[in-house]
Short mmCIF file of C-alpha atoms and ligand atoms in Angstrom, two decimals:
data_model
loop_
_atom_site.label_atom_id
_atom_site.label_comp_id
_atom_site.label_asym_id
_atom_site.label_seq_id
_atom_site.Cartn_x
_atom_site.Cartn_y
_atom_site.Cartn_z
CA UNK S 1 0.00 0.00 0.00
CA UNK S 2 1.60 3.39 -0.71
CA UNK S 3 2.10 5.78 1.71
CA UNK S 4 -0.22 9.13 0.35
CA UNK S 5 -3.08 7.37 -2.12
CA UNK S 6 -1.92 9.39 -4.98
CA UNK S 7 -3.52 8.43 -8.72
CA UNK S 8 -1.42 9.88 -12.21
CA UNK S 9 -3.68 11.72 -14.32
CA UNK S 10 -2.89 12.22 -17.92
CA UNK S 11 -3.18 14.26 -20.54
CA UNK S 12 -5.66 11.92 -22.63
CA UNK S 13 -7.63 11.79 -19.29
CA UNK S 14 -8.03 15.60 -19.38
CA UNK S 15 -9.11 15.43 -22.60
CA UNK S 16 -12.03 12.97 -22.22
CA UNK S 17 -12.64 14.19 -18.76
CA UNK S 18 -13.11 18.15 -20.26
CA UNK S 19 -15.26 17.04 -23.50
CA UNK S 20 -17.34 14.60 -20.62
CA UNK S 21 -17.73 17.88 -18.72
CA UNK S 22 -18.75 19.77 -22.00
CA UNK S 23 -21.50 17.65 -22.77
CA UNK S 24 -23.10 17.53 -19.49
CA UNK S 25 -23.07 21.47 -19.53
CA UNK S 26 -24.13 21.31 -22.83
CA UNK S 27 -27.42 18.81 -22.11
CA UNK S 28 -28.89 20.89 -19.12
CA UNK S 29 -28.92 24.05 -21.74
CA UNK S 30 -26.79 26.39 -20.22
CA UNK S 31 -25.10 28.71 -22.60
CA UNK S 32 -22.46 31.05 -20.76
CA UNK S 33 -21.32 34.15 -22.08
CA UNK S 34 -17.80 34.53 -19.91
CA UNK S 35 -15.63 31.09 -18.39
CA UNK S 36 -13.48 31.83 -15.25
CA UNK S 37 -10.71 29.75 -14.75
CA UNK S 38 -9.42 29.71 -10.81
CA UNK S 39 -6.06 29.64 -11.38
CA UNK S 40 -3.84 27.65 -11.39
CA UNK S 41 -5.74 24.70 -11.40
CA UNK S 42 -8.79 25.25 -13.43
CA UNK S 43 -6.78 26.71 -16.44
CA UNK S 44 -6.55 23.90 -18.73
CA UNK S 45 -9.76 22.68 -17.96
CA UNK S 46 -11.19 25.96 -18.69
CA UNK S 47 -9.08 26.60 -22.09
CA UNK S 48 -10.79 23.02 -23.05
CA UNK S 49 -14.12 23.88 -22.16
CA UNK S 50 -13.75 27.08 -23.82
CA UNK S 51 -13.29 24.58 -27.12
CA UNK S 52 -15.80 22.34 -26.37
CA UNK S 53 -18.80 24.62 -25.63
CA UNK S 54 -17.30 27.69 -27.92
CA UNK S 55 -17.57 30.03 -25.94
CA UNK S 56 -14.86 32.99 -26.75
CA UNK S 57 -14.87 35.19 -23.32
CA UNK S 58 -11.91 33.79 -21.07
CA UNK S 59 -11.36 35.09 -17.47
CA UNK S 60 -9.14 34.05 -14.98
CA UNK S 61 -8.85 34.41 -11.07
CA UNK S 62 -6.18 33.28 -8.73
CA UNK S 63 -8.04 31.57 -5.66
CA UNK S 64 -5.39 30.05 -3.66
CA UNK S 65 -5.76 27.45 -0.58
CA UNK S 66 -3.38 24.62 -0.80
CA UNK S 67 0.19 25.40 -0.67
CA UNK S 68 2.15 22.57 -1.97
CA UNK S 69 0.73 19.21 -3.32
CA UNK S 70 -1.58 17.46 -0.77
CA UNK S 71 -0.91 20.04 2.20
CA UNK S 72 -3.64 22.49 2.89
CA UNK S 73 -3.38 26.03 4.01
CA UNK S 74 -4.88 27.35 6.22
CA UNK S 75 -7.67 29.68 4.64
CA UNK S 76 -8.60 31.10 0.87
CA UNK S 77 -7.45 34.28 -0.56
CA UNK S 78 -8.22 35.97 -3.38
CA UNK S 79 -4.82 36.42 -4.83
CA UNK S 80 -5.07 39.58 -6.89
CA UNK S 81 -8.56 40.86 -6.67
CA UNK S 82 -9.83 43.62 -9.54
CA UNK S 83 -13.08 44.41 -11.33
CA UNK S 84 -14.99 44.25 -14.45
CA UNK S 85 -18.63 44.87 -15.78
CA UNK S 86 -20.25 41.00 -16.04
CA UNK S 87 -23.91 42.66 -15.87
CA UNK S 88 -26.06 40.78 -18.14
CA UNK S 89 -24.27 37.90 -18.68
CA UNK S 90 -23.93 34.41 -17.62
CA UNK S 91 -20.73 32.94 -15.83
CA UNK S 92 -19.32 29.52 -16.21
CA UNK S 93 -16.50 29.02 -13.29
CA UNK S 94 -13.86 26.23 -14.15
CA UNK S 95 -11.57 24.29 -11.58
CA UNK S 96 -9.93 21.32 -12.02
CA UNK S 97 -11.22 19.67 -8.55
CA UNK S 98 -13.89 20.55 -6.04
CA UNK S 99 -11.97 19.02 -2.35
CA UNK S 100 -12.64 21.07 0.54
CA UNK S 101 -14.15 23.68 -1.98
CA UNK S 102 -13.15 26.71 -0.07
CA UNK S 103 -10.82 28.47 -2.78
CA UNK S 104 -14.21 28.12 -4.94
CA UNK S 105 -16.22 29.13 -2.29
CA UNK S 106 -14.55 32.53 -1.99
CA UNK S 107 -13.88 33.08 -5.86
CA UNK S 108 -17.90 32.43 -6.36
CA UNK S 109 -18.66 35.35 -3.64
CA UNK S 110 -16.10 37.68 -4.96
CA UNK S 111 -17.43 37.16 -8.62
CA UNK S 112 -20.58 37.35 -7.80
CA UNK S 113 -20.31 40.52 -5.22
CA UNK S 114 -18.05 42.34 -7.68
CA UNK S 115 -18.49 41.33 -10.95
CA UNK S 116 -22.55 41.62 -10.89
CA UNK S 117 -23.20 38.77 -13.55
CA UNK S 118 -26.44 37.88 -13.78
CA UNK S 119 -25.79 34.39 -13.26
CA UNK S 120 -23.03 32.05 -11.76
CA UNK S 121 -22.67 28.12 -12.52
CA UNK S 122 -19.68 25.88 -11.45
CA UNK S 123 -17.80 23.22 -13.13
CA UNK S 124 -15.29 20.69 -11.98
CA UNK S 125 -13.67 18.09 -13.81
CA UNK S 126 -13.85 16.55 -10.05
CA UNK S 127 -15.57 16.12 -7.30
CA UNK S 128 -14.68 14.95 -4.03
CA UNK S 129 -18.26 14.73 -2.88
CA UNK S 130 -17.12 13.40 1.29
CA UNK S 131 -15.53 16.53 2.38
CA UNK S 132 -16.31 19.10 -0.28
CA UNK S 133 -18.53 21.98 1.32
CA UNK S 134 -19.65 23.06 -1.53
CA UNK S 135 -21.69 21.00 -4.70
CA UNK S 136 -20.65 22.12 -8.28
CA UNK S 137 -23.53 22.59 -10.54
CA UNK S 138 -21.41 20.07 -13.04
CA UNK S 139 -18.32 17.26 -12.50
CA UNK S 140 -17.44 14.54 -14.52
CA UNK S 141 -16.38 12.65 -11.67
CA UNK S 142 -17.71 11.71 -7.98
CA UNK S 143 -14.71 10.78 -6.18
CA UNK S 144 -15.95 9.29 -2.87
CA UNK S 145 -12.53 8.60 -1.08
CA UNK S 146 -9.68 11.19 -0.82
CA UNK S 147 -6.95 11.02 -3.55
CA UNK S 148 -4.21 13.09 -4.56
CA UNK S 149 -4.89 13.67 -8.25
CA UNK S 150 -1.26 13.74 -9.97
CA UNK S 151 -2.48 16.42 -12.73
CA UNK S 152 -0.32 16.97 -15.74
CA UNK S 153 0.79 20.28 -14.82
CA UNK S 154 1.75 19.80 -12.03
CA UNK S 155 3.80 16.62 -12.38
CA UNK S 156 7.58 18.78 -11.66
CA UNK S 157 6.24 20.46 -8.58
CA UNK S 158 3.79 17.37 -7.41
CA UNK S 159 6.95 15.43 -8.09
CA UNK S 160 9.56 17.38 -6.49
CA UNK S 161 7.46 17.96 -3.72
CA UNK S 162 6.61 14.56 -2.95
CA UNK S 163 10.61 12.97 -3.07
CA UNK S 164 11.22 16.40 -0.20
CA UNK S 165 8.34 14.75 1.85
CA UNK S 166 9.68 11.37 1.27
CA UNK S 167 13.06 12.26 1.78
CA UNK S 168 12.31 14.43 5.65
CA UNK S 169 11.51 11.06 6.67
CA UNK S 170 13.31 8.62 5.15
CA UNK S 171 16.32 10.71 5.01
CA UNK S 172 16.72 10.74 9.21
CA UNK S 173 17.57 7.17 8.96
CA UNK S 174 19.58 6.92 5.47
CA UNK S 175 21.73 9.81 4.10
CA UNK S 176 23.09 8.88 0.54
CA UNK S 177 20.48 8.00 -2.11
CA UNK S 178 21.29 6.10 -5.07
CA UNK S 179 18.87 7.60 -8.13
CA UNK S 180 17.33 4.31 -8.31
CA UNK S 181 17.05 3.82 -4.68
CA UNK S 182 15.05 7.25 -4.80
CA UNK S 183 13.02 5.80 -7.82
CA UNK S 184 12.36 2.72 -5.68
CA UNK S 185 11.41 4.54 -2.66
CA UNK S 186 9.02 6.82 -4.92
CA UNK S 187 7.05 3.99 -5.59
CA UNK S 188 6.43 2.89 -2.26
CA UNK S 189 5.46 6.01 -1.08
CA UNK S 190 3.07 6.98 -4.02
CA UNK S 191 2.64 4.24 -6.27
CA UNK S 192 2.98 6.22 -9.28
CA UNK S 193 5.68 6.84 -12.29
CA UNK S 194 5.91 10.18 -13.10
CA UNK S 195 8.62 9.21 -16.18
CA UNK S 196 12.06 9.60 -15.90
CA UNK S 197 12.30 13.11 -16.98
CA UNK S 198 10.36 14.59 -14.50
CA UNK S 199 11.90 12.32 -11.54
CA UNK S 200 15.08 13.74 -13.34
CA UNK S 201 14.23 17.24 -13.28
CA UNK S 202 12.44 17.15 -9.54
CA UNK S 203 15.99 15.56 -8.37
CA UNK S 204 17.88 18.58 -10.51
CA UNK S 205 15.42 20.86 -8.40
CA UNK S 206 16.08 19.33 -5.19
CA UNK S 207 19.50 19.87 -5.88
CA UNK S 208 19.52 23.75 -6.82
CA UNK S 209 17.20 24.49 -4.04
CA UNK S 210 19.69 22.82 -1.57
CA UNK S 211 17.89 19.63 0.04
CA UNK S 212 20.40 17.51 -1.97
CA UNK S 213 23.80 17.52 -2.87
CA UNK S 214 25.51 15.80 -6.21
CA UNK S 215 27.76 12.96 -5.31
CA UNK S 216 28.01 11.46 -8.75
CA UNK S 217 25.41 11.50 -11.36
CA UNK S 218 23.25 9.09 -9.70
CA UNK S 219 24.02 9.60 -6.03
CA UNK S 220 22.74 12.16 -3.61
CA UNK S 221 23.06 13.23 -0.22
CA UNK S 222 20.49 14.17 1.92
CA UNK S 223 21.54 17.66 3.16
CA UNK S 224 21.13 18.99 7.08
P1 ADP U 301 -11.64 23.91 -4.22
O1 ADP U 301 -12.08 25.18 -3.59
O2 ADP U 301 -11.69 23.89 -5.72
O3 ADP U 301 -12.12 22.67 -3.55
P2 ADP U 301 -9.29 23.63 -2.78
O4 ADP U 301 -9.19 24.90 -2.02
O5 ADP U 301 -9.74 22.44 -2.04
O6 ADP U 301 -10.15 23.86 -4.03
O7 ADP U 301 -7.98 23.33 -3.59
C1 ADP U 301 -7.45 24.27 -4.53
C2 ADP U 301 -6.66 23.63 -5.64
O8 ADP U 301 -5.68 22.71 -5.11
C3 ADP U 301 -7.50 22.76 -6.59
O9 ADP U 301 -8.13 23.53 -7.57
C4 ADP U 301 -6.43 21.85 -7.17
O10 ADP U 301 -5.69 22.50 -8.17
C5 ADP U 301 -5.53 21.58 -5.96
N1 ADP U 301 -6.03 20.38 -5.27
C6 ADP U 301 -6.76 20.35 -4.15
N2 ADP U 301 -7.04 19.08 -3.79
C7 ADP U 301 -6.48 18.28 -4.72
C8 ADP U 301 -6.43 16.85 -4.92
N3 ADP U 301 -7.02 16.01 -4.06
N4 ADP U 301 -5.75 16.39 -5.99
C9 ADP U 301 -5.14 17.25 -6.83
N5 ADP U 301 -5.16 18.58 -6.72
C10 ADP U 301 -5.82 19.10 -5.68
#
């Protein structure tokens, strides 16, 4: 059993997720005028959707909550709040997932307080309908026990994030890594292969930021 239940999402799987998405939005007969993407997240999603239900207007807002991959912060802000003129039309706001729901929350009161649309729906690729506080209108997916979804863009920072995490623990009790020790280790903790060019890279970033130093090309110490 890994360590942090952790499931790799592709690219194809954004695809078919987004057009899913599209048609359900599409079959209750809601036409919006504007998309919001929360950013970062909901980007992608958003451009897709933008494709799939062509609609032209593209917005983004930067909601913010969780800090690094599977950690939460403690609260929502609205990163850099400003205004425009939605009056008369119809909002469509695009995240990637719906899990405590409180960076949507707040990005749903702030569009709706100071943008004045005239109406607001939400759309998630997923939902993580057990602790979500808040229902989007549309998801493709239910998911009904907490995962980490391993999104495509996020794969260098999920990844390098995950071998630190890995590596505060394991690392008190073994110093020097080989690369495929770390690889090995990887596994165990998240059950997932991220490739070996982003496990390259997230070691290459581990190792500019400090929390490794180069012994060879494939060995590391654990720093501190
Ligand atoms: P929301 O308000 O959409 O539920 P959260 O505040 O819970 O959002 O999380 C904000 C962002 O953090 C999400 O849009 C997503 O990019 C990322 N995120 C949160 N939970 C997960 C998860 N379980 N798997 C992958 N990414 C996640």
């Amino acid at each position: 059993m890994p360590k942090v239940p952790t499931k790799l999402v592709s690219w194809d799987d954004i695809v078919e997720w987004s057009r899913g998405l599209a048609k359900k939005i599409k079959e209750s007969g809601y036409m919006p005028d504007v998309i919001v993407a929360i950013a970062r997240g909901g980007f992608v999603p958003a451009r897709l959707l933008c494709d799939f239900l062509d609609v032209e207007n593209l917005l983004s807002i930067q909601s913010q909550h969780w800090t690094e991959a599977a950690k939460v912060a403690d609260r929502a802000i609205i990163k850099f709040p400003y205004k425009v003129d939605l009056t008369g039309m119809k909002v469509l706001i695009v995240d990637d997932i719906v899990d405590t729901g409180e960076s949507l929350i707040l990005a749903r009161d702030y569009i709706m307080k100071e943008w004045k649309p005239d109406e607001v729906r939400i759309a998630a690729l997923q939902w993580i309908s057990p602790v979500a506080k808040l229902r989007p209108d549309y998801y493709f997916i239910e998911v009904k026990e907490w995962i980490w979804f391993q999104y495509p863009w996020t794969r260098l920072e999920d990844t390098y994030q995950f071998i630190k995490r890995m590596l505060s623990e394991e690392g008190k009790y073994k110093k020097e890594w080989s690369y495929e020790e770390l690889k090995t280790k990887f596994m165990e903790w998240y059950d997932i292969d991220v490739g070996d060019e982003y496990f390259r890279d997230a070691i290459e970033m581990l190792v500019e930021k400090g929390f490794l130093s180069r012994i060879d090309k494939d060995r590391f110490r654990v720093k501190g």
